[in-house]
Short mmCIF file of C-alpha atoms in Angstrom, two decimals:
data_model
loop_
_atom_site.label_atom_id
_atom_site.label_comp_id
_atom_site.label_asym_id
_atom_site.label_seq_id
_atom_site.Cartn_x
_atom_site.Cartn_y
_atom_site.Cartn_z
CA MET A 1 -24.50 -19.08 3.65
CA MET A 2 -22.87 -22.47 4.18
CA ASN A 3 -24.81 -25.34 2.53
CA LEU A 4 -24.35 -28.10 5.09
CA LEU A 5 -25.88 -30.83 2.93
CA ILE A 6 -23.46 -30.19 0.04
CA ILE A 7 -20.51 -30.06 2.44
CA MET A 8 -21.45 -33.29 4.20
CA ARG A 9 -21.96 -35.08 0.87
CA ALA A 10 -18.54 -33.92 -0.27
CA LEU A 11 -16.87 -35.17 2.90
CA ALA A 12 -18.83 -38.43 3.06
CA ASP A 13 -16.43 -40.15 0.65
CA PRO A 14 -13.34 -41.59 2.47
CA THR A 15 -10.89 -40.38 -0.18
CA ARG A 16 -12.26 -36.84 -0.11
CA LEU A 17 -12.10 -36.83 3.68
CA ARG A 18 -8.45 -37.92 3.45
CA ILE A 19 -7.77 -35.09 0.99
CA ALA A 20 -9.34 -32.60 3.40
CA PHE A 21 -7.15 -33.77 6.28
CA LEU A 22 -4.05 -33.69 4.06
CA VAL A 23 -4.49 -30.13 2.77
CA LEU A 24 -5.17 -28.98 6.33
CA ARG A 25 -1.65 -30.14 7.11
CA LEU A 26 0.12 -28.86 3.99
CA GLU A 27 -0.69 -27.08 0.73
CA LEU A 28 -0.23 -29.78 -1.91
CA SER A 29 -0.04 -30.07 -5.67
CA VAL A 30 -2.35 -32.41 -7.52
CA GLY A 31 0.64 -34.61 -8.36
CA GLU A 32 1.65 -34.82 -4.71
CA LEU A 33 -1.90 -35.85 -3.75
CA VAL A 34 -1.81 -38.57 -6.43
CA GLN A 35 1.45 -39.81 -4.92
CA ILE A 36 0.12 -39.81 -1.35
CA LEU A 37 -3.26 -41.37 -2.11
CA ASP A 38 -1.79 -43.89 -4.59
CA GLN A 39 -4.71 -43.37 -6.96
CA SER A 40 -4.93 -42.36 -10.61
CA GLN A 41 -4.80 -38.65 -11.44
CA PRO A 42 -8.27 -38.64 -13.11
CA ARG A 43 -9.80 -40.15 -10.00
CA VAL A 44 -8.04 -37.73 -7.66
CA SER A 45 -8.99 -34.81 -9.91
CA ARG A 46 -12.66 -35.86 -9.76
CA HIS A 47 -12.55 -35.84 -5.95
CA ILE A 48 -10.83 -32.46 -5.97
CA LYS A 49 -13.52 -31.04 -8.24
CA ILE A 50 -16.26 -32.14 -5.83
CA LEU A 51 -14.46 -30.61 -2.84
CA ASP A 52 -13.83 -27.43 -4.82
CA GLU A 53 -17.48 -27.11 -5.85
CA ALA A 54 -18.50 -27.60 -2.20
CA GLY A 55 -16.29 -24.64 -1.25
CA LEU A 56 -13.88 -26.76 0.78
CA LEU A 57 -10.74 -26.25 -1.31
CA GLU A 58 -9.01 -23.40 -3.10
CA ARG A 59 -7.03 -24.03 -6.29
CA ARG A 60 -4.00 -22.07 -7.41
CA LYS A 61 -2.27 -22.53 -10.75
CA GLU A 62 1.50 -21.94 -10.89
CA GLY A 63 2.82 -22.58 -14.37
CA SER A 64 1.85 -26.15 -15.22
CA TRP A 65 1.26 -27.05 -11.55
CA VAL A 66 -2.00 -26.74 -9.60
CA PHE A 67 -1.79 -26.39 -5.81
CA LEU A 68 -4.59 -26.95 -3.33
CA ARG A 69 -5.16 -25.37 0.07
CA PRO A 70 -8.07 -25.45 2.52
CA ALA A 71 -10.83 -22.90 2.01
CA ALA A 72 -12.22 -20.92 4.94
CA ILE A 73 -14.89 -23.57 5.63
CA LEU A 74 -12.11 -26.01 6.56
CA THR A 75 -10.19 -23.53 8.70
CA ASP A 76 -12.73 -21.15 10.24
CA SER A 77 -16.21 -22.62 10.64
CA PRO A 78 -18.10 -25.22 12.70
CA VAL A 79 -16.90 -27.78 10.14
CA ALA A 80 -13.31 -26.85 11.01
CA SER A 81 -14.00 -27.46 14.69
CA LEU A 82 -15.52 -30.85 13.91
CA LEU A 83 -12.49 -31.95 11.88
CA ALA A 84 -10.08 -30.62 14.50
CA GLU A 85 -11.69 -32.82 17.15
CA ALA A 86 -11.78 -35.95 14.97
CA ASP A 87 -9.24 -38.66 15.80
CA VAL A 88 -8.19 -40.32 12.56
CA SER A 89 -4.88 -41.64 13.84
CA GLN A 90 -6.17 -45.23 14.09
CA GLY A 91 -7.27 -45.48 10.46
CA LYS A 92 -4.74 -47.40 8.37
CA ALA A 93 -5.34 -45.25 5.29
CA PHE A 94 -4.74 -42.06 7.29
CA GLN A 95 -1.59 -43.56 8.83
CA ARG A 96 -0.23 -44.27 5.34
CA ASP A 97 -1.18 -40.76 4.27
CA VAL A 98 0.83 -39.21 7.09
CA LEU A 99 3.90 -41.28 6.21
CA ARG A 100 3.64 -40.32 2.54
CA LEU A 101 3.08 -36.69 3.49
CA ASP A 102 6.42 -36.83 5.30
CA GLU A 103 7.95 -38.22 2.09
CA VAL A 104 6.58 -35.22 0.17
CA ARG A 105 8.14 -32.87 2.75
CA SER A 106 11.48 -34.67 2.39
CA ALA A 107 11.30 -34.52 -1.42
CA ARG A 108 10.71 -30.77 -1.28
CA THR A 109 13.65 -30.33 1.08
CA ASP A 110 15.91 -32.43 -1.17
CA MET A 111 14.87 -30.41 -4.22
CA ALA A 112 15.66 -27.16 -2.42
CA ALA A 113 19.05 -28.46 -1.26
CA ALA A 114 19.94 -29.47 -4.82
CA TYR A 115 19.00 -26.02 -6.11
CA PHE A 116 21.07 -24.26 -3.46
CA ALA A 117 24.05 -26.52 -4.16
CA ALA A 118 23.84 -25.76 -7.88
CA HIS A 119 23.82 -21.99 -7.27
CA ALA A 120 26.09 -21.86 -4.21
CA ASP A 121 29.12 -20.39 -5.98
CA GLU A 122 27.30 -17.41 -7.51
CA TRP A 123 25.44 -16.64 -4.27
CA ASP A 124 28.59 -16.97 -2.19
CA SER A 125 30.41 -14.55 -4.48
CA LEU A 126 27.68 -11.95 -3.91
CA ARG A 127 27.43 -12.55 -0.16
CA SER A 128 31.18 -12.06 0.19
CA LEU A 129 30.70 -8.42 -0.81
CA HIS A 130 28.42 -7.44 2.09
CA ILE A 131 27.60 -7.99 5.75
CA ALA A 132 26.36 -11.41 6.89
CA ASP A 133 22.70 -12.21 6.20
CA SER A 134 22.18 -13.05 9.88
CA GLU A 135 23.06 -9.50 10.91
CA VAL A 136 20.73 -8.02 8.31
CA GLU A 137 17.90 -10.30 9.46
CA ALA A 138 18.48 -9.42 13.12
CA ARG A 139 18.29 -5.69 12.36
CA LEU A 140 15.23 -6.21 10.18
CA ALA A 141 13.46 -8.16 12.94
CA HIS A 142 14.24 -5.40 15.44
CA ILE A 143 12.77 -2.76 13.12
CA LEU A 144 9.64 -4.70 12.16
CA HIS A 145 8.75 -5.90 15.63
CA SER A 146 8.52 -2.31 16.85
CA ALA A 147 4.82 -2.63 15.89
CA PRO A 148 2.42 -5.51 15.16
CA LEU A 149 3.05 -7.07 11.74
CA GLY A 150 -0.64 -7.59 11.02
CA ARG A 151 -1.32 -8.65 7.43
CA PHE A 152 2.07 -9.16 5.79
CA LEU A 153 3.00 -9.06 2.08
CA ASP A 154 6.41 -10.36 0.97
CA VAL A 155 7.10 -9.14 -2.58
CA GLY A 156 9.58 -11.34 -4.44
CA THR A 157 9.65 -13.99 -1.75
CA GLY A 158 12.24 -16.07 -3.60
CA THR A 159 13.24 -18.99 -1.40
CA GLY A 160 10.82 -17.96 1.35
CA ARG A 161 13.23 -16.73 4.00
CA MET A 162 10.89 -13.92 5.08
CA VAL A 163 8.14 -16.51 5.55
CA GLU A 164 10.37 -18.38 8.01
CA LEU A 165 11.19 -15.22 9.92
CA PHE A 166 7.85 -13.42 10.11
CA ALA A 167 4.88 -15.64 9.28
CA GLY A 168 4.53 -16.80 12.88
CA ALA A 169 4.04 -13.25 14.19
CA SER A 170 1.76 -12.18 11.33
CA GLU A 171 -2.01 -12.22 11.25
CA ARG A 172 -1.85 -13.35 7.61
CA PHE A 173 1.15 -13.78 5.32
CA VAL A 174 1.09 -13.51 1.51
CA ALA A 175 4.25 -14.38 -0.44
CA VAL A 176 4.43 -13.31 -4.10
CA ASP A 177 6.98 -14.25 -6.76
CA ASN A 178 6.80 -14.54 -10.54
CA SER A 179 9.00 -17.64 -10.68
CA PRO A 180 7.22 -20.99 -10.15
CA GLU A 181 10.62 -22.51 -9.40
CA MET A 182 11.21 -20.02 -6.58
CA LEU A 183 7.73 -20.64 -5.19
CA ARG A 184 8.49 -24.36 -5.04
CA LEU A 185 11.60 -23.54 -3.02
CA ALA A 186 9.49 -21.41 -0.70
CA ARG A 187 7.06 -24.29 -0.29
CA ALA A 188 9.93 -26.48 0.87
CA LYS A 189 10.41 -24.09 3.81
CA ILE A 190 6.69 -23.81 4.51
CA ALA A 191 6.44 -27.61 4.64
CA ASN A 192 8.60 -27.54 7.76
CA LEU A 193 6.49 -24.96 9.59
CA SER A 194 3.78 -25.95 12.05
CA PRO A 195 0.30 -26.34 10.50
CA GLU A 196 -0.91 -23.36 12.54
CA ILE A 197 1.68 -21.10 10.90
CA ALA A 198 1.61 -22.73 7.45
CA ASN A 199 -2.16 -22.25 7.18
CA LYS A 200 -1.66 -18.49 7.55
CA VAL A 201 0.65 -18.41 4.53
CA ASP A 202 -0.74 -17.80 1.06
CA ILE A 203 1.63 -18.19 -1.89
CA LYS A 204 0.78 -16.37 -5.12
CA LEU A 205 2.36 -16.33 -8.56
CA GLY A 206 2.56 -12.71 -9.66
CA ASP A 207 4.71 -9.81 -10.82
CA PHE A 208 5.81 -6.88 -8.69
CA ASN A 209 4.61 -4.41 -11.32
CA MET A 210 1.01 -5.58 -10.89
CA LEU A 211 0.58 -7.42 -7.61
CA PRO A 212 -2.24 -10.01 -7.43
CA VAL A 213 -3.78 -8.48 -4.29
CA GLY A 214 -6.32 -5.78 -3.46
CA ASP A 215 -6.00 -2.15 -2.43
CA ALA A 216 -5.19 -1.31 1.22
CA GLU A 217 -5.05 -5.02 2.06
CA PHE A 218 -1.81 -5.15 4.10
CA ASP A 219 -0.28 -3.63 7.21
CA THR A 220 3.32 -4.59 6.35
CA VAL A 221 4.90 -4.89 2.90
CA ILE A 222 8.52 -5.89 2.38
CA PHE A 223 10.98 -5.96 -0.52
CA HIS A 224 14.00 -7.96 0.63
CA GLN A 225 16.82 -7.68 -1.93
CA VAL A 226 14.28 -7.43 -4.76
CA LEU A 227 13.95 -3.80 -5.86
CA HIS A 228 17.30 -3.72 -7.68
CA TYR A 229 15.76 -6.04 -10.32
CA ALA A 230 13.15 -3.40 -11.21
CA GLN A 231 13.65 -1.40 -14.41
CA HIS A 232 11.23 1.22 -13.04
CA PRO A 233 11.50 1.06 -9.23
CA GLU A 234 9.33 4.15 -8.71
CA ALA A 235 6.38 2.37 -10.34
CA VAL A 236 7.07 -0.81 -8.36
CA ILE A 237 7.09 1.14 -5.09
CA ALA A 238 3.85 2.90 -6.08
CA GLU A 239 2.23 -0.47 -6.74
CA ALA A 240 3.32 -1.74 -3.32
CA ILE A 241 1.96 1.37 -1.59
CA ARG A 242 -1.39 0.74 -3.30
CA THR A 243 -1.68 -2.47 -1.24
CA LEU A 244 -0.92 -0.73 2.09
CA ALA A 245 -3.67 0.11 4.55
CA PRO A 246 -3.56 3.61 6.16
CA GLY A 247 -0.80 3.56 8.75
CA GLY A 248 0.78 0.52 7.09
CA ARG A 249 4.54 0.15 6.70
CA LEU A 250 6.66 -0.46 3.61
CA VAL A 251 10.15 -1.85 4.26
CA ILE A 252 12.82 -2.01 1.57
CA VAL A 253 16.08 -3.87 2.14
CA ASP A 254 18.57 -3.31 -0.66
CA PHE A 255 22.02 -2.03 -1.54
CA ALA A 256 23.08 1.56 -1.17
CA ALA A 257 24.14 3.12 -4.47
CA HIS A 258 27.39 1.55 -5.73
CA ASN A 259 29.51 1.15 -8.88
CA LEU A 260 29.99 -2.62 -9.13
CA GLU A 261 29.00 -3.14 -12.75
CA GLU A 262 29.52 -6.91 -12.43
CA LEU A 263 26.24 -7.12 -10.52
CA ARG A 264 24.50 -5.84 -13.61
CA THR A 265 26.24 -8.21 -16.00
CA VAL A 266 26.62 -11.33 -13.83
CA HIS A 267 23.61 -11.12 -11.49
CA ALA A 268 21.14 -9.27 -13.74
CA HIS A 269 20.67 -6.29 -11.40
CA ALA A 270 18.78 -3.54 -13.22
CA ARG A 271 19.78 -0.88 -10.66
CA LEU A 272 23.11 -0.50 -8.87
CA GLY A 273 21.59 0.27 -5.50
CA PHE A 274 19.63 3.30 -4.29
CA THR A 275 20.33 6.59 -2.55
CA ASP A 276 18.55 7.88 0.55
CA ASP A 277 17.41 10.88 -1.49
CA PHE A 278 15.77 8.62 -4.09
CA MET A 279 13.85 6.71 -1.40
CA LYS A 280 12.78 9.84 0.43
CA LYS A 281 11.47 11.53 -2.73
CA THR A 282 9.77 8.40 -4.07
CA PHE A 283 8.09 7.71 -0.73
CA ALA A 284 6.91 11.32 -0.40
CA SER A 285 5.46 11.37 -3.92
CA GLN A 286 3.24 8.42 -2.96
CA GLY A 287 2.03 9.66 0.42
CA LEU A 288 4.56 7.66 2.41
CA GLN A 289 6.57 9.19 5.23
CA LEU A 290 10.15 7.93 5.65
CA VAL A 291 10.26 6.95 9.33
CA HIS A 292 13.43 4.87 9.48
CA GLN A 293 16.66 4.29 7.60
CA THR A 294 19.75 2.44 8.63
CA ALA A 295 23.00 1.32 7.01
CA LEU A 296 24.78 -1.99 7.57
CA GLU A 297 28.37 -1.62 6.46
CA ALA A 298 30.88 -4.42 5.92
CA GLY A 299 32.63 -5.26 2.67
CA GLU A 300 32.33 -3.41 -0.61
CA LEU A 301 28.53 -3.17 -0.55
CA VAL A 302 26.45 -1.32 2.05
CA ILE A 303 23.02 -2.76 2.80
CA LYS A 304 20.34 -0.24 3.64
CA VAL A 305 16.97 -0.63 5.31
CA TRP A 306 14.36 2.02 4.55
CA MET A 307 10.92 2.05 6.17
CA GLY A 308 8.02 4.31 5.24
CA GLN A 309 4.59 4.64 6.80
CA LYS A 310 1.45 5.38 4.80
CA LEU A 311 -0.23 8.59 5.86
CA SER A 312 -4.01 8.50 6.35
CA GLY A 313 -5.82 10.04 3.39
CA ALA A 314 -2.59 10.53 1.43
CA GLN A 315 -2.90 10.80 -2.35
CA PRO A 316 -0.07 9.79 -4.70
CA SER A 317 1.55 12.27 -7.06
CA SER A 318 0.05 12.37 -10.54
CA LYS A 319 3.55 11.80 -11.94
CA SER A 320 3.93 8.49 -10.16
CA GLY A 321 1.70 5.57 -9.42
CA LEU A 322 1.79 4.23 -12.96
CA ARG A 323 1.46 0.48 -13.27
CA PRO A 324 3.22 -0.54 -16.53
CA GLU A 325 2.95 -4.18 -17.50
CA TYR A 326 6.60 -5.16 -17.61
CA ASN A 327 7.33 -8.88 -17.41
CA LEU A 328 10.28 -8.81 -15.04
CA ARG A 329 11.76 -11.74 -13.17
CA ILE A 330 11.76 -11.52 -9.38
CA VAL A 331 14.73 -13.34 -7.86
CA ALA A 332 15.47 -14.12 -4.23
#
């Protein structure tokens, strides 16, 4: 039950109220809040602790960074309605906060642009081998929008492109990656989404061998150019299927089997693509029915899209479904 007295005491302080309004607009690191509020980190941390203990904030640690997002009380309760109706635009402190929040968004965008520029040559060399990303994304959107997206899990989100494409149509969107650097790139994209969409997105640091989510929690799970980094893709697929609700869909976008060894040596691919037979057998062993497959051919590499649907009451094979604790890097 919501303790109104504790909540009101937490929000009674002007700085804590400013923090609440800021995180409602964008998930922020502690350092970014220090920058916006122009206060010392110990002081900001004390305010954060009070809001956290009142159940108004959620903390998430990513490497050495701690990010803050609004808890359900701030987004789905009578308190949320009260804050939504409040007009704080005339307060000078809030006006400064909004300007500095825009500076944080710009800094994230600049950081992402610098990263892309630094890696442009290696990515361009890979993209030159296959069909344009825009065509893959158009086909993927056509396939996914054949049914409601519901609760969406993006495994190995990388730079967050799937967030841009599908968060708006999802009921809830969880993006997982095991690289804090990649998650910061994803945040740069999320910063440019509307608050209504951004508040549906939950970013988590985690590995695709042991996903930081519950069983049967999602209606749509996607691996977009991620599975070829897995040393044991069968186990990774089994782990993803664990998170699917009955009737849920697993979509894998990856390369068809090929012989370009340079992708293993230059781009750290653990697997040189996958065959249709591999996907069909792996899906079937985990109670997943292959309901769609398509090939996008242009260049040396063929991109495939496989989609499986989880059968109600299906039980995985005893030979699969293992969840080994490999520490593998997920790359966009």
